[in-house]
Amino acid sequence: MNKKERAKAACDLLKQQYPDALCSLTYEKPYELMIAARLSAQCTDARVNIVTKDLFVQYPTLESFAQADLAELESAIRPCGFYHTKAQSIIGMAQRLLTAYGGEIPDTMEELLTLPGIGRKTANLMMGDIHGKPAIVTDTHCIRICGRLGLTKNKEPQKVEADLWKLIPPEESSDFCHRIVLFGREFCTARAPKCGTCPLREICPQMGV
């Protein structure tokens, strides 16, 4: 089985295991997903969802984030860690969305990367979940699991993304990444992966395939 075949098999098996490929972050408005993704850096999605439940009530509009007092926003997002840097970028992000894009989320990688605090991982998330375009979100789960599956030898997110673009069908890419996160939490954990019950064990090189 070559890399392309293994990638296709992984897509199919993950689709069977997780038919609903949903984002782990809770949001209602497109910009809320961007803010939640920014908060998720070095923080679990579960904790981010706890914080944003109140945060999105305290700041109900994009304008309210753009006009937020830095110290007050820092206090609201403190449990997510790196709150000073994250608060600064969230305010800057909201201001730029309003001034440059009329409050709408841009739909190109180049434009998304001009927003404060937004890197390729979050930009890809927005491309896939908000605009329905092909997207490869290389978070820690994706990097770890695709390495174990032999789909990449790289550890750097952008290099892993480049490797996966060659292997994952574009129409499957965004959902594949969401399913990888679910799979990484349930089976292919960083420590003590559950290889004996893993739904991908028949295609995994770690199992001697």
mmCIF file of C-alpha atoms in Angstrom:
data_model
loop_
_atom_site.group_PDB
_atom_site.id
_atom_site.type_symbol
_atom_site.label_atom_id
_atom_site.label_comp_id
_atom_site.label_asym_id
_atom_site.label_seq_id
_atom_site.Cartn_x
_atom_site.Cartn_y
_atom_site.Cartn_z
ATOM 1 C CA MET A 1 0.000 0.000 0.000
ATOM 2 C CA ASN A 2 1.538 3.323 -1.064
ATOM 3 C CA LYS A 3 0.989 6.683 0.641
ATOM 4 C CA LYS A 4 -1.862 7.718 -1.644
ATOM 5 C CA GLU A 5 -3.692 4.440 -1.078
ATOM 6 C CA ARG A 6 -3.143 4.628 2.673
ATOM 7 C CA ALA A 7 -4.422 8.215 2.772
ATOM 8 C CA LYS A 8 -7.557 7.227 0.846
ATOM 9 C CA ALA A 9 -8.117 4.248 3.153
ATOM 10 C CA ALA A 10 -7.652 6.478 6.202
ATOM 11 C CA CYS A 11 -10.242 8.920 4.860
ATOM 12 C CA ASP A 12 -12.738 6.102 4.312
ATOM 13 C CA LEU A 13 -12.180 4.442 7.689
ATOM 14 C CA LEU A 14 -12.374 7.722 9.584
ATOM 15 C CA LYS A 15 -15.583 8.603 7.751
ATOM 16 C CA GLN A 16 -17.101 5.316 8.928
ATOM 17 C CA GLN A 17 -15.971 5.948 12.502
ATOM 18 C CA TYR A 18 -16.972 9.616 12.611
ATOM 19 C CA PRO A 19 -19.706 10.319 10.046
ATOM 20 C CA ASP A 20 -20.314 13.789 11.479
ATOM 21 C CA ALA A 21 -17.055 15.646 10.972
ATOM 22 C CA LEU A 22 -17.712 18.561 13.282
ATOM 23 C CA CYS A 23 -15.351 21.203 14.589
ATOM 24 C CA SER A 24 -14.627 20.820 18.305
ATOM 25 C CA LEU A 25 -14.899 24.569 18.910
ATOM 26 C CA THR A 26 -18.324 25.995 19.728
ATOM 27 C CA TYR A 27 -19.450 29.060 17.792
ATOM 28 C CA GLU A 28 -22.470 30.644 16.112
ATOM 29 C CA LYS A 29 -20.953 33.459 14.055
ATOM 30 C CA PRO A 30 -18.007 33.099 11.665
ATOM 31 C CA TYR A 31 -15.815 35.580 13.535
ATOM 32 C CA GLU A 32 -16.487 33.656 16.771
ATOM 33 C CA LEU A 33 -14.786 30.609 15.262
ATOM 34 C CA MET A 34 -11.762 32.729 14.407
ATOM 35 C CA ILE A 35 -11.562 34.089 17.950
ATOM 36 C CA ALA A 36 -12.044 30.622 19.470
ATOM 37 C CA ALA A 37 -9.298 29.261 17.232
ATOM 38 C CA ARG A 38 -6.967 32.048 18.342
ATOM 39 C CA LEU A 39 -7.692 31.191 21.979
ATOM 40 C CA SER A 40 -7.030 27.503 21.335
ATOM 41 C CA ALA A 41 -3.297 28.040 20.802
ATOM 42 C CA GLN A 42 -1.555 26.141 23.633
ATOM 43 C CA CYS A 43 -4.977 25.476 25.165
ATOM 44 C CA THR A 44 -7.527 22.672 24.918
ATOM 45 C CA ASP A 45 -10.690 23.123 22.887
ATOM 46 C CA ALA A 46 -12.695 22.053 25.934
ATOM 47 C CA ARG A 47 -11.335 24.933 28.004
ATOM 48 C CA VAL A 48 -11.799 27.382 25.131
ATOM 49 C CA ASN A 49 -15.465 26.382 24.861
ATOM 50 C CA ILE A 50 -15.948 27.049 28.578
ATOM 51 C CA VAL A 51 -14.368 30.502 28.261
ATOM 52 C CA THR A 52 -16.155 31.519 25.050
ATOM 53 C CA LYS A 53 -19.576 30.596 26.462
ATOM 54 C CA ASP A 54 -19.368 33.708 28.645
ATOM 55 C CA LEU A 55 -17.011 35.668 26.384
ATOM 56 C CA PHE A 56 -19.451 35.779 23.474
ATOM 57 C CA VAL A 57 -22.163 37.058 25.820
ATOM 58 C CA GLN A 58 -19.872 39.724 27.248
ATOM 59 C CA TYR A 59 -18.796 40.743 23.716
ATOM 60 C CA PRO A 60 -21.847 40.012 21.519
ATOM 61 C CA THR A 61 -20.647 41.697 18.310
ATOM 62 C CA LEU A 62 -17.494 42.071 16.277
ATOM 63 C CA GLU A 63 -17.642 45.798 17.045
ATOM 64 C CA SER A 64 -17.598 45.086 20.787
ATOM 65 C CA PHE A 65 -14.366 43.096 20.372
ATOM 66 C CA ALA A 66 -12.853 45.881 18.254
ATOM 67 C CA GLN A 67 -13.664 48.427 20.968
ATOM 68 C CA ALA A 68 -12.776 46.177 23.910
ATOM 69 C CA ASP A 69 -10.667 47.433 26.791
ATOM 70 C CA LEU A 70 -7.445 45.420 26.659
ATOM 71 C CA ALA A 71 -7.279 44.743 30.411
ATOM 72 C CA GLU A 72 -10.914 43.623 30.568
ATOM 73 C CA LEU A 73 -10.516 41.293 27.607
ATOM 74 C CA GLU A 74 -7.324 39.884 29.114
ATOM 75 C CA SER A 75 -9.221 39.107 32.306
ATOM 76 C CA ALA A 76 -12.008 37.372 30.377
ATOM 77 C CA ILE A 77 -9.660 35.074 28.454
ATOM 78 C CA ARG A 78 -7.026 34.545 31.161
ATOM 79 C CA PRO A 79 -7.862 30.804 31.636
ATOM 80 C CA CYS A 80 -6.769 30.149 28.026
ATOM 81 C CA GLY A 81 -3.205 31.257 28.720
ATOM 82 C CA PHE A 82 -1.025 33.781 26.865
ATOM 83 C CA TYR A 83 -3.903 36.159 27.495
ATOM 84 C CA HIS A 84 -1.994 39.392 26.849
ATOM 85 C CA THR A 85 -0.855 38.427 23.359
ATOM 86 C CA LYS A 86 -4.169 36.781 22.517
ATOM 87 C CA ALA A 87 -6.207 39.776 23.696
ATOM 88 C CA GLN A 88 -4.100 42.168 21.641
ATOM 89 C CA SER A 89 -4.465 40.078 18.493
ATOM 90 C CA ILE A 90 -8.224 39.564 18.976
ATOM 91 C CA ILE A 91 -8.800 43.309 19.210
ATOM 92 C CA GLY A 92 -6.545 43.914 16.205
ATOM 93 C CA MET A 93 -8.217 41.120 14.259
ATOM 94 C CA ALA A 94 -11.687 42.550 14.923
ATOM 95 C CA GLN A 95 -10.586 46.048 13.944
ATOM 96 C CA ARG A 96 -9.043 44.877 10.682
ATOM 97 C CA LEU A 97 -12.063 42.738 9.784
ATOM 98 C CA LEU A 98 -14.256 45.809 10.185
ATOM 99 C CA THR A 99 -12.024 48.333 8.431
ATOM 100 C CA ALA A 100 -10.644 46.176 5.609
ATOM 101 C CA TYR A 101 -13.371 43.587 5.012
ATOM 102 C CA GLY A 102 -16.630 45.126 6.162
ATOM 103 C CA GLY A 103 -16.894 42.681 9.034
ATOM 104 C CA GLU A 104 -16.807 39.637 6.756
ATOM 105 C CA ILE A 105 -14.281 36.794 6.926
ATOM 106 C CA PRO A 106 -12.021 36.884 3.847
ATOM 107 C CA ASP A 107 -12.008 33.740 1.729
ATOM 108 C CA THR A 108 -8.401 33.579 0.566
ATOM 109 C CA MET A 109 -5.357 32.370 2.445
ATOM 110 C CA GLU A 110 -3.436 35.516 1.532
ATOM 111 C CA GLU A 111 -6.060 37.828 3.031
ATOM 112 C CA LEU A 112 -6.615 35.714 6.141
ATOM 113 C CA LEU A 113 -2.915 35.772 6.917
ATOM 114 C CA THR A 114 -2.992 39.584 7.070
ATOM 115 C CA LEU A 115 -5.194 39.414 10.182
ATOM 116 C CA PRO A 116 -3.402 39.843 13.534
ATOM 117 C CA GLY A 117 -2.745 36.519 15.271
ATOM 118 C CA ILE A 118 -3.859 34.372 12.335
ATOM 119 C CA GLY A 119 -1.503 31.702 11.024
ATOM 120 C CA ARG A 120 -2.008 28.991 8.432
ATOM 121 C CA LYS A 121 -3.724 26.592 10.846
ATOM 122 C CA THR A 122 -6.526 29.010 11.720
ATOM 123 C CA ALA A 123 -6.677 30.337 8.164
ATOM 124 C CA ASN A 124 -7.233 26.806 6.869
ATOM 125 C CA LEU A 125 -9.905 26.232 9.504
ATOM 126 C CA MET A 126 -11.769 29.320 8.308
ATOM 127 C CA MET A 127 -11.377 28.323 4.664
ATOM 128 C CA GLY A 128 -12.876 24.897 5.340
ATOM 129 C CA ASP A 129 -15.546 25.554 7.951
ATOM 130 C CA ILE A 130 -16.744 29.018 6.949
ATOM 131 C CA HIS A 131 -16.213 29.029 3.193
ATOM 132 C CA GLY A 132 -16.450 25.303 2.410
ATOM 133 C CA LYS A 133 -13.158 25.284 0.537
ATOM 134 C CA PRO A 134 -10.455 22.601 0.617
ATOM 135 C CA ALA A 135 -8.362 23.010 3.761
ATOM 136 C CA ILE A 136 -5.678 21.147 5.691
ATOM 137 C CA VAL A 137 -5.553 22.065 9.384
ATOM 138 C CA THR A 138 -2.253 20.771 10.748
ATOM 139 C CA ASP A 139 -2.756 20.748 14.493
ATOM 140 C CA THR A 140 -0.852 18.501 16.906
ATOM 141 C CA HIS A 141 -3.226 15.568 16.346
ATOM 142 C CA CYS A 142 -2.844 15.797 12.578
ATOM 143 C CA ILE A 143 0.954 15.996 12.722
ATOM 144 C CA ARG A 144 1.266 13.107 15.184
ATOM 145 C CA ILE A 145 -1.188 10.748 13.499
ATOM 146 C CA CYS A 146 -0.166 11.409 9.904
ATOM 147 C CA GLY A 147 3.403 10.728 11.002
ATOM 148 C CA ARG A 148 2.394 7.427 12.555
ATOM 149 C CA LEU A 149 0.470 6.511 9.414
ATOM 150 C CA GLY A 150 3.525 7.204 7.302
ATOM 151 C CA LEU A 151 1.865 10.027 5.364
ATOM 152 C CA THR A 152 4.594 12.496 6.331
ATOM 153 C CA LYS A 153 8.045 12.484 7.874
ATOM 154 C CA ASN A 154 7.864 16.152 8.760
ATOM 155 C CA LYS A 155 6.998 17.768 12.083
ATOM 156 C CA GLU A 156 6.666 21.377 10.958
ATOM 157 C CA PRO A 157 2.998 22.260 10.344
ATOM 158 C CA GLN A 158 3.504 23.927 6.949
ATOM 159 C CA LYS A 159 5.589 21.014 5.650
ATOM 160 C CA VAL A 160 3.022 18.497 6.898
ATOM 161 C CA GLU A 161 0.306 20.546 5.197
ATOM 162 C CA ALA A 162 2.261 20.460 1.924
ATOM 163 C CA ASP A 163 2.693 16.683 2.189
ATOM 164 C CA LEU A 164 -1.015 16.104 2.844
ATOM 165 C CA TRP A 165 -2.135 18.273 -0.073
ATOM 166 C CA LYS A 166 -0.493 15.670 -2.311
ATOM 167 C CA LEU A 167 -2.373 12.791 -0.667
ATOM 168 C CA ILE A 168 -5.801 13.841 0.625
ATOM 169 C CA PRO A 169 -8.570 14.444 -1.941
ATOM 170 C CA PRO A 170 -9.422 18.187 -1.793
ATOM 171 C CA GLU A 171 -13.113 17.528 -1.198
ATOM 172 C CA GLU A 172 -12.227 15.340 1.805
ATOM 173 C CA SER A 173 -9.521 17.558 3.291
ATOM 174 C CA SER A 174 -11.440 19.692 5.800
ATOM 175 C CA ASP A 175 -13.554 16.822 7.155
ATOM 176 C CA PHE A 176 -10.482 14.568 7.296
ATOM 177 C CA CYS A 177 -8.784 17.032 9.638
ATOM 178 C CA HIS A 178 -11.807 17.238 11.964
ATOM 179 C CA ARG A 179 -12.015 13.459 12.068
ATOM 180 C CA ILE A 180 -8.295 13.190 12.804
ATOM 181 C CA VAL A 181 -8.833 15.329 15.926
ATOM 182 C CA LEU A 182 -11.659 13.071 17.146
ATOM 183 C CA PHE A 183 -9.598 9.980 16.351
ATOM 184 C CA GLY A 184 -6.555 11.408 18.132
ATOM 185 C CA ARG A 185 -8.539 12.001 21.294
ATOM 186 C CA GLU A 186 -10.263 8.626 21.313
ATOM 187 C CA PHE A 187 -7.686 6.199 19.924
ATOM 188 C CA CYS A 188 -4.363 7.572 18.664
ATOM 189 C CA THR A 189 -3.424 9.517 21.771
ATOM 190 C CA ALA A 190 0.033 10.988 22.243
ATOM 191 C CA ARG A 191 0.722 8.543 25.057
ATOM 192 C CA ALA A 192 -0.526 4.954 25.243
ATOM 193 C CA PRO A 193 -2.491 4.842 21.958
ATOM 194 C CA LYS A 194 -5.240 2.219 21.880
ATOM 195 C CA CYS A 195 -3.764 0.221 19.010
ATOM 196 C CA GLY A 196 -5.665 -2.977 19.846
ATOM 197 C CA THR A 197 -9.064 -1.409 19.169
ATOM 198 C CA CYS A 198 -7.945 1.193 16.620
ATOM 199 C CA PRO A 199 -10.208 1.424 13.542
ATOM 200 C CA LEU A 200 -7.128 2.213 11.416
ATOM 201 C CA ARG A 201 -4.992 -0.680 12.656
ATOM 202 C CA GLU A 202 -5.325 -2.572 9.352
ATOM 203 C CA ILE A 203 -3.543 0.210 7.460
ATOM 204 C CA CYS A 204 -1.136 1.510 10.116
ATOM 205 C CA PRO A 205 2.603 0.897 9.589
ATOM 206 C CA GLN A 206 2.991 0.921 13.395
ATOM 207 C CA MET A 207 1.070 -2.371 13.384
ATOM 208 C CA GLY A 208 3.513 -3.916 10.942
ATOM 209 C CA VAL A 209 1.318 -3.396 7.877
#
